Short mmCIF file of C-alpha atoms in Angstrom, two decimals:
data_model
loop_
_atom_site.label_atom_id
_atom_site.label_comp_id
_atom_site.label_asym_id
_atom_site.label_seq_id
_atom_site.Cartn_x
_atom_site.Cartn_y
_atom_site.Cartn_z
CA UNK A 148 32.31 -17.59 -147.34
CA UNK A 149 31.75 -20.73 -145.22
CA UNK A 150 34.51 -22.45 -147.19
CA UNK A 151 36.82 -19.54 -146.42
CA UNK A 152 36.26 -19.75 -142.65
CA UNK A 153 36.63 -23.51 -142.80
CA UNK A 154 39.99 -23.10 -144.53
CA UNK A 155 41.14 -20.59 -141.89
CA UNK A 156 40.15 -23.02 -139.13
CA UNK A 157 42.09 -25.86 -140.75
CA UNK A 158 45.21 -23.71 -141.13
CA UNK A 159 44.98 -22.63 -137.49
CA UNK A 160 44.60 -26.25 -136.40
CA UNK A 161 47.61 -27.33 -138.42
CA UNK A 162 49.63 -24.48 -136.92
CA UNK A 163 48.78 -25.53 -133.39
CA UNK A 164 49.67 -29.13 -134.19
CA UNK A 165 53.05 -28.10 -135.61
CA UNK A 166 53.71 -26.00 -132.53
CA UNK A 167 52.81 -28.93 -130.36
CA UNK A 168 55.38 -31.06 -132.17
CA UNK A 169 57.99 -28.79 -130.63
CA UNK A 170 57.32 -30.22 -127.19
CA UNK A 171 59.73 -33.10 -127.88
CA UNK A 172 62.67 -30.67 -128.02
CA UNK A 173 62.72 -30.05 -131.77
CA UNK A 174 60.99 -26.67 -131.62
CA UNK A 175 63.16 -23.58 -131.04
CA UNK A 176 60.66 -22.13 -128.55
CA UNK A 177 61.02 -25.17 -126.29
CA UNK A 178 64.82 -25.04 -126.13
CA UNK A 179 66.48 -23.65 -123.02
CA UNK A 180 69.10 -21.05 -123.90
CA UNK A 181 72.68 -21.57 -122.80
CA UNK A 182 75.12 -18.70 -123.32
CA UNK A 183 78.85 -19.23 -123.73
CA UNK A 184 80.80 -15.97 -123.66
CA UNK A 185 84.04 -14.81 -125.17
CA UNK A 186 86.17 -11.98 -123.81
CA UNK A 187 89.01 -10.70 -125.96
CA UNK A 188 90.08 -7.41 -127.56
CA UNK A 189 87.86 -6.79 -130.57
CA UNK A 190 89.13 -3.24 -130.92
CA UNK A 191 92.46 -1.57 -130.33
CA UNK A 192 96.05 -2.63 -130.93
CA UNK A 193 95.60 -6.36 -130.38
CA UNK A 194 92.24 -6.81 -132.11
CA UNK A 195 93.67 -9.13 -134.78
CA UNK A 196 94.33 -11.87 -132.23
CA UNK A 197 91.31 -11.01 -130.11
CA UNK A 198 88.97 -11.42 -133.06
CA UNK A 199 90.68 -14.68 -134.01
CA UNK A 200 89.83 -16.11 -130.59
CA UNK A 201 86.22 -15.03 -130.89
CA UNK A 202 85.77 -16.41 -134.40
CA UNK A 203 87.38 -19.74 -133.54
CA UNK A 204 85.06 -20.12 -130.55
CA UNK A 205 82.05 -19.13 -132.64
CA UNK A 206 82.81 -21.77 -135.26
CA UNK A 207 82.98 -24.56 -132.69
CA UNK A 208 79.77 -23.44 -130.99
CA UNK A 209 77.91 -23.38 -134.32
CA UNK A 210 79.12 -26.88 -135.15
CA UNK A 211 77.63 -28.22 -131.89
CA UNK A 212 74.20 -26.58 -132.16
CA UNK A 213 72.48 -29.69 -133.49
CA UNK A 214 73.96 -31.92 -130.78
CA UNK A 215 72.78 -29.66 -127.97
CA UNK A 216 69.40 -29.16 -129.61
CA UNK A 217 68.80 -32.88 -129.18
CA UNK A 218 69.52 -32.42 -125.47
CA UNK A 219 66.94 -29.62 -125.32
CA UNK A 220 69.26 -26.62 -125.37
CA UNK A 221 70.07 -23.75 -127.71
CA UNK A 222 73.65 -22.46 -127.65
CA UNK A 223 74.20 -18.70 -127.92
CA UNK A 224 77.53 -16.91 -128.21
CA UNK A 225 77.88 -13.75 -126.12
CA UNK A 226 80.94 -11.82 -127.37
CA UNK A 227 82.50 -9.12 -125.22
CA UNK A 228 85.22 -6.67 -126.20
CA UNK A 229 87.66 -6.26 -123.31
CA UNK A 230 89.73 -3.81 -125.41
CA UNK A 231 92.90 -5.26 -123.88
CA UNK A 232 92.06 -3.14 -120.83
CA UNK A 233 91.92 -4.69 -117.32
CA UNK A 234 89.21 -2.26 -116.17
CA UNK A 235 86.99 -3.04 -119.14
CA UNK A 236 87.59 -6.76 -118.66
CA UNK A 237 86.52 -6.59 -115.01
CA UNK A 238 83.44 -4.54 -115.90
CA UNK A 239 82.45 -7.11 -118.53
CA UNK A 240 83.14 -9.91 -116.05
CA UNK A 241 80.66 -8.38 -113.60
CA UNK A 242 78.03 -8.27 -116.35
CA UNK A 243 78.72 -11.89 -117.31
CA UNK A 244 78.61 -13.05 -113.71
CA UNK A 245 75.23 -11.43 -113.16
CA UNK A 246 73.75 -13.04 -116.28
CA UNK A 247 72.67 -16.47 -115.04
CA UNK A 248 72.22 -17.78 -118.58
CA UNK A 249 76.00 -17.53 -119.12
CA UNK A 250 77.60 -20.79 -117.96
CA UNK A 251 81.25 -20.41 -119.08
CA UNK A 252 83.54 -18.33 -121.23
CA UNK A 253 86.51 -18.46 -123.59
CA UNK A 254 89.06 -15.78 -122.72
CA UNK A 255 91.24 -13.80 -122.55
CA UNK A 256 94.10 -12.81 -124.88
CA UNK A 257 95.96 -10.58 -122.42
CA UNK A 258 97.12 -11.98 -119.09
CA UNK A 259 96.88 -8.52 -117.56
CA UNK A 260 93.15 -8.58 -118.32
CA UNK A 261 92.60 -12.22 -117.41
CA UNK A 262 94.10 -12.00 -113.92
CA UNK A 263 91.72 -9.40 -112.41
CA UNK A 264 88.73 -10.54 -114.49
CA UNK A 265 89.11 -14.14 -113.36
CA UNK A 266 88.80 -13.09 -109.72
CA UNK A 267 85.28 -11.98 -110.61
CA UNK A 268 84.54 -15.24 -112.43
CA UNK A 269 85.62 -17.15 -109.34
CA UNK A 270 83.18 -15.20 -107.19
CA UNK A 271 80.34 -16.17 -109.53
CA UNK A 272 81.51 -19.75 -110.08
CA UNK A 273 81.84 -19.03 -113.80
CA UNK A 274 84.29 -21.33 -115.61
CA UNK A 275 86.94 -19.77 -117.84
CA UNK A 276 89.07 -21.60 -120.40
CA UNK A 277 91.89 -19.47 -121.77
CA UNK A 278 93.19 -19.96 -125.30
CA UNK A 279 96.16 -17.62 -124.90
CA UNK A 280 97.09 -16.46 -121.38
CA UNK A 281 100.65 -17.42 -120.44
CA UNK A 282 101.40 -15.50 -117.22
CA UNK A 283 102.24 -17.95 -114.44
CA UNK A 284 99.98 -16.13 -111.97
CA UNK A 285 96.84 -17.00 -113.96
CA UNK A 286 96.71 -20.55 -112.59
CA UNK A 287 98.92 -20.26 -109.53
CA UNK A 288 96.22 -18.70 -107.35
CA UNK A 289 94.28 -21.90 -106.72
CA UNK A 290 91.09 -20.70 -108.44
CA UNK A 291 88.61 -23.50 -109.21
CA UNK A 292 87.15 -21.83 -112.30
CA UNK A 293 90.33 -20.81 -114.16
CA UNK A 294 91.89 -23.04 -116.82
CA UNK A 295 94.09 -22.64 -119.88
CA UNK A 296 95.03 -24.90 -122.78
CA UNK A 297 98.36 -23.21 -123.62
CA UNK A 298 101.81 -23.28 -122.03
CA UNK A 299 102.96 -20.89 -119.30
CA UNK A 300 105.74 -18.32 -119.43
CA UNK A 301 107.93 -20.43 -117.17
CA UNK A 302 108.16 -22.80 -120.16
CA UNK A 303 108.01 -20.23 -122.95
CA UNK A 304 110.62 -17.79 -121.57
CA UNK A 305 113.32 -20.41 -120.96
CA UNK A 306 112.61 -22.02 -124.34
CA UNK A 307 113.35 -18.74 -126.08
CA UNK A 308 116.45 -18.07 -123.99
CA UNK A 309 117.90 -21.52 -124.63
CA UNK A 310 117.27 -21.21 -128.35
CA UNK A 311 118.98 -17.80 -128.48
CA UNK A 312 122.04 -19.14 -126.66
CA UNK A 313 122.32 -22.64 -128.12
CA UNK A 314 121.16 -22.04 -131.70
CA UNK A 315 121.92 -18.36 -132.32
CA UNK A 316 125.15 -18.28 -130.25
CA UNK A 317 123.95 -15.24 -128.31
CA UNK A 318 126.23 -14.37 -125.39
CA UNK A 319 125.04 -10.80 -124.83
CA UNK A 320 121.29 -10.18 -124.89
CA UNK A 321 119.27 -6.96 -124.58
CA UNK A 322 115.69 -7.29 -123.26
CA UNK A 323 112.80 -4.88 -123.86
CA UNK A 324 109.37 -5.49 -122.28
CA UNK A 325 106.05 -3.66 -122.37
CA UNK A 326 105.48 -3.47 -118.58
CA UNK A 327 102.20 -5.41 -118.73
CA UNK A 328 101.62 -8.52 -116.61
CA UNK A 329 102.30 -10.58 -119.73
CA UNK A 330 105.41 -8.72 -120.86
CA UNK A 331 106.99 -8.39 -117.43
CA UNK A 332 106.42 -12.02 -116.50
CA UNK A 333 107.78 -13.27 -119.81
CA UNK A 334 110.81 -10.98 -119.69
CA UNK A 335 111.67 -12.13 -116.16
CA UNK A 336 111.39 -15.80 -117.17
CA UNK A 337 113.58 -15.22 -120.24
CA UNK A 338 116.15 -13.22 -118.25
CA UNK A 339 116.44 -15.79 -115.49
CA UNK A 340 116.93 -18.65 -117.92
CA UNK A 341 119.43 -16.71 -120.04
CA UNK A 342 121.59 -15.78 -117.07
CA UNK A 343 121.41 -19.31 -115.69
CA UNK A 344 122.67 -20.60 -119.04
CA UNK A 345 125.63 -18.23 -118.93
CA UNK A 346 124.50 -15.36 -121.14
CA UNK A 347 124.93 -11.72 -120.12
CA UNK A 348 121.83 -9.53 -120.08
CA UNK A 349 123.27 -6.15 -121.10
CA UNK A 350 120.00 -4.23 -120.93
CA UNK A 351 116.53 -4.62 -119.41
CA UNK A 352 114.26 -1.76 -120.44
CA UNK A 353 110.52 -1.09 -120.45
CA UNK A 354 108.30 0.64 -122.99
CA UNK A 355 104.64 1.66 -122.81
CA UNK A 356 101.85 0.04 -124.76
CA UNK A 357 100.75 2.47 -127.47
CA UNK A 358 104.19 4.01 -128.03
CA UNK A 359 105.21 4.61 -131.64
CA UNK A 360 108.75 5.99 -131.44
CA UNK A 361 111.36 3.63 -129.97
CA UNK A 362 114.50 5.54 -130.93
CA UNK A 363 115.44 6.13 -127.31
CA UNK A 364 115.51 2.51 -126.21
CA UNK A 365 116.98 1.38 -129.53
CA UNK A 366 119.87 3.82 -129.09
CA UNK A 367 120.61 1.98 -125.84
CA UNK A 368 120.54 -1.30 -127.72
CA UNK A 369 122.93 0.01 -130.39
CA UNK A 370 125.36 1.26 -127.72
CA UNK A 371 125.50 -2.12 -125.96
CA UNK A 372 126.12 -4.08 -129.19
CA UNK A 373 124.29 -7.25 -128.08
CA UNK A 374 124.22 -10.52 -130.03
CA UNK A 375 120.42 -10.66 -129.83
CA UNK A 376 117.44 -8.51 -128.85
CA UNK A 377 114.42 -9.97 -127.05
CA UNK A 378 111.08 -8.16 -126.91
CA UNK A 379 108.33 -9.27 -124.53
CA UNK A 380 105.11 -7.69 -125.70
CA UNK A 381 102.54 -7.63 -128.51
CA UNK A 382 102.85 -7.32 -132.28
CA UNK A 383 101.61 -3.71 -132.38
CA UNK A 384 104.75 -2.44 -130.62
CA UNK A 385 106.93 -5.38 -131.65
CA UNK A 386 106.51 -4.70 -135.36
CA UNK A 387 107.58 -1.08 -134.92
CA UNK A 388 110.57 -2.04 -132.78
CA UNK A 389 111.73 -4.49 -135.45
CA UNK A 390 111.29 -1.96 -138.25
CA UNK A 391 112.98 0.91 -136.40
CA UNK A 392 115.81 -1.34 -135.20
CA UNK A 393 116.64 -2.36 -138.77
CA UNK A 394 116.52 1.28 -139.87
CA UNK A 395 119.16 2.00 -137.23
CA UNK A 396 121.37 -0.75 -138.59
CA UNK A 397 120.70 -3.15 -135.71
CA UNK A 398 121.04 -6.29 -137.78
CA UNK A 399 121.12 -8.89 -135.01
CA UNK A 400 118.52 -11.64 -134.46
CA UNK A 401 115.39 -10.23 -132.82
CA UNK A 402 113.35 -12.57 -130.69
CA UNK A 403 109.80 -12.29 -129.40
CA UNK A 404 107.03 -14.49 -128.10
CA UNK A 405 103.42 -15.47 -128.76
CA UNK A 406 102.20 -11.87 -128.48
CA UNK A 407 103.98 -11.27 -131.80
CA UNK A 408 102.53 -14.36 -133.48
CA UNK A 409 100.25 -12.50 -135.88
CA UNK A 410 100.01 -11.65 -139.56
CA UNK A 411 99.80 -7.99 -138.50
CA UNK A 412 103.41 -8.21 -137.25
CA UNK A 413 104.49 -8.75 -140.85
CA UNK A 414 102.22 -5.96 -142.09
CA UNK A 415 103.86 -3.53 -139.66
CA UNK A 416 107.48 -4.64 -139.95
CA UNK A 417 107.53 -5.51 -143.67
CA UNK A 418 110.83 -6.91 -144.95
CA UNK A 419 112.49 -5.91 -141.67
CA UNK A 420 110.82 -8.95 -140.05
CA UNK A 421 113.45 -11.21 -141.61
CA UNK A 422 115.83 -12.75 -139.04
CA UNK A 423 113.13 -12.48 -136.37
CA UNK A 424 112.34 -15.47 -134.17
CA UNK A 425 109.30 -15.99 -131.98
CA UNK A 426 108.39 -18.52 -129.37
CA UNK A 427 104.68 -19.22 -129.40
CA UNK A 428 102.30 -21.31 -127.37
CA UNK A 429 100.30 -21.66 -130.60
CA UNK A 430 101.00 -24.45 -133.05
CA UNK A 431 100.33 -24.47 -136.79
CA UNK A 432 96.74 -25.57 -137.48
CA UNK A 433 97.84 -27.21 -140.75
CA UNK A 434 100.01 -29.66 -138.80
CA UNK A 435 97.08 -32.09 -138.42
CA UNK A 436 94.21 -33.26 -140.61
CA UNK A 437 91.67 -31.96 -138.11
CA UNK A 438 93.53 -28.64 -137.95
CA UNK A 439 93.59 -28.35 -141.73
CA UNK A 440 89.85 -29.05 -141.90
CA UNK A 441 89.29 -26.41 -139.21
CA UNK A 442 91.28 -23.83 -141.19
CA UNK A 443 89.26 -24.58 -144.33
CA UNK A 444 85.94 -24.29 -142.48
CA UNK A 445 87.12 -21.07 -140.80
CA UNK A 446 88.01 -19.51 -144.16
CA UNK A 447 84.71 -20.64 -145.66
CA UNK A 448 82.63 -19.22 -142.81
CA UNK A 449 84.46 -15.95 -142.14
CA UNK A 450 86.36 -15.27 -145.38
CA UNK A 451 89.62 -14.95 -143.44
CA UNK A 452 92.75 -17.01 -142.98
CA UNK A 453 93.39 -18.34 -139.50
CA UNK A 454 95.60 -16.46 -137.06
CA UNK A 455 97.77 -18.07 -134.38
CA UNK A 456 95.03 -18.24 -131.75
CA UNK A 457 92.06 -18.99 -134.03
CA UNK A 458 92.33 -22.73 -133.41
CA UNK A 459 92.91 -22.18 -129.69
CA UNK A 460 89.67 -20.25 -129.45
CA UNK A 461 88.08 -23.18 -131.25
CA UNK A 462 89.61 -25.82 -128.96
CA UNK A 463 88.86 -23.80 -125.80
CA UNK A 464 85.21 -23.73 -126.79
CA UNK A 465 85.42 -27.45 -127.50
CA UNK A 466 86.69 -28.13 -123.98
CA UNK A 467 83.84 -26.07 -122.52
CA UNK A 468 81.15 -27.80 -124.58
CA UNK A 469 82.57 -31.24 -123.79
CA UNK A 470 82.50 -30.50 -120.06
CA UNK A 471 79.04 -28.94 -120.33
CA UNK A 472 77.64 -31.98 -122.13
CA UNK A 473 79.05 -34.33 -119.48
CA UNK A 474 77.65 -32.17 -116.68
CA UNK A 475 74.19 -32.15 -118.29
CA UNK A 476 74.17 -35.93 -118.65
CA UNK A 477 75.32 -36.36 -115.05
CA UNK A 478 72.43 -34.09 -113.99
CA UNK A 479 69.72 -36.24 -115.62
CA UNK A 480 69.55 -34.05 -118.71
CA UNK A 481 68.91 -30.83 -116.82
CA UNK A 482 71.16 -27.77 -116.85
CA UNK A 483 73.53 -28.04 -113.85
CA UNK A 484 74.74 -25.24 -111.61
CA UNK A 485 77.77 -23.22 -112.62
CA UNK A 486 79.85 -24.94 -109.93
CA UNK A 487 79.09 -28.37 -111.40
CA UNK A 488 79.88 -27.16 -114.91
CA UNK A 489 83.18 -25.68 -113.71
CA UNK A 490 84.06 -28.95 -111.97
CA UNK A 491 83.29 -30.94 -115.14
CA UNK A 492 85.51 -28.65 -117.21
CA UNK A 493 88.39 -28.90 -114.70
CA UNK A 494 88.06 -32.71 -114.83
CA UNK A 495 88.89 -32.69 -118.57
CA UNK A 496 91.27 -35.50 -119.53
CA UNK A 497 92.54 -36.47 -122.98
CA UNK A 498 90.25 -34.11 -124.89
CA UNK A 499 91.23 -34.15 -128.56
CA UNK A 500 90.73 -30.78 -130.19
CA UNK A 501 91.41 -29.69 -133.75
CA UNK A 502 95.05 -29.12 -132.80
CA UNK A 503 95.45 -29.53 -129.06
CA UNK A 504 95.15 -32.41 -126.65
CA UNK A 505 93.92 -31.17 -123.28
CA UNK A 506 94.24 -32.71 -119.83
CA UNK A 507 93.94 -30.26 -116.95
CA UNK A 508 95.98 -30.69 -113.78
CA UNK A 509 94.73 -29.61 -110.36
CA UNK A 510 95.63 -25.97 -111.10
CA UNK A 511 93.87 -25.84 -114.47
CA UNK A 512 97.05 -26.04 -116.56
CA UNK A 513 97.17 -28.26 -119.63
CA UNK A 514 99.54 -31.16 -119.05
CA UNK A 515 100.09 -31.46 -122.82
CA UNK A 516 100.94 -27.82 -123.56
CA UNK A 517 103.88 -27.08 -125.86
CA UNK A 518 106.01 -24.15 -127.00
CA UNK A 519 106.78 -23.71 -130.69
CA UNK A 520 109.69 -21.72 -132.09
CA UNK A 521 109.35 -20.02 -135.47
CA UNK A 522 111.68 -18.09 -137.76
CA UNK A 523 110.74 -15.36 -140.24
CA UNK A 524 113.01 -15.99 -143.21
CA UNK A 525 110.73 -13.94 -145.45
CA UNK A 526 108.11 -11.27 -144.90
CA UNK A 527 105.38 -13.90 -144.89
CA UNK A 528 102.99 -15.28 -142.27
CA UNK A 529 103.03 -17.81 -140.77
CA UNK A 530 106.74 -18.13 -140.09
CA UNK A 531 108.67 -21.39 -140.42
CA UNK A 532 108.62 -23.83 -137.53
CA UNK A 533 112.19 -24.55 -136.39
CA UNK A 534 111.76 -26.21 -133.00
CA UNK A 535 109.21 -27.58 -130.53
CA UNK A 536 109.46 -27.79 -126.74
CA UNK A 537 107.26 -29.99 -124.54
CA UNK A 538 106.23 -29.29 -120.96
#
């Protein structure tokens, strides 16, 4: 019996010694938690791209756990579903702002959600790096916490218009937009550039997100007999518009933008997607060695192929972690305030991501952002890259 109690005492002593070893930062209980959030639609009509953002960000965070552990911190991902709804996004933003352990976030997909939500982030000093928002207003408000790594609609819209006119010989163009902040802003930018280049806009109509039957607006398109149709909106409505247009015999080139850059567009439209062109602020991850490695790691971890914004979620998280690390070092190894973290992120210059190079200007726009133009020659995703436009 004495031997038994002696053994118990030895085990207890060893346990306390092992626990004590954690005091040098190697023990999980001694690590200070840092939360990085994501906000994107994880349910609803745009969940394919919203999930891609979240998964890309998650992969990057996981890859940096060991590095931050050495600094004495444990990284935690806090994922929020904004449902593509501005009200839900703002509600989530209030929750994130109140949680002091959250120091920054990757988001959003929809500009219409990002614009009101980012006002809340600014109030709390919470840095946001967007992997997808293109509306000009996002960074034109002078907010210190708002940044994006992709191009704006005042580059994307004109790029699409010029391609339609110069490469597709479109002289008469019909425009449909989904009346969201994203769709309206993009449609206006496209329209202005098209008219400036000498094309005639023969129709400018709006649809509602969630609609399924587009016969009414497509009848207007058929009556005007345009050379090209441009849709400013997301793949959920865009795929149906393409499919229903082809069923009506509208066999002209159909153009869209980054909101249609998704494998689900092909699933919805099927073979009708042929002769569709999209401008996108998202490049092909396989275009670089680092991007190819990212895509392989993404598939291995999640069992899914990358979507257009997967790598942008990854690189947005990379920008945040790079700025966070610099802010910690500048603060003698201690966790800085949100304001200091936001300032470090805004100061990002020449960050090399898996696909993107990021240097923020004074507004939080990426000086190296590009627009890519793709063509669907077959019902396959991704489409073929046909052109590239720099800022």
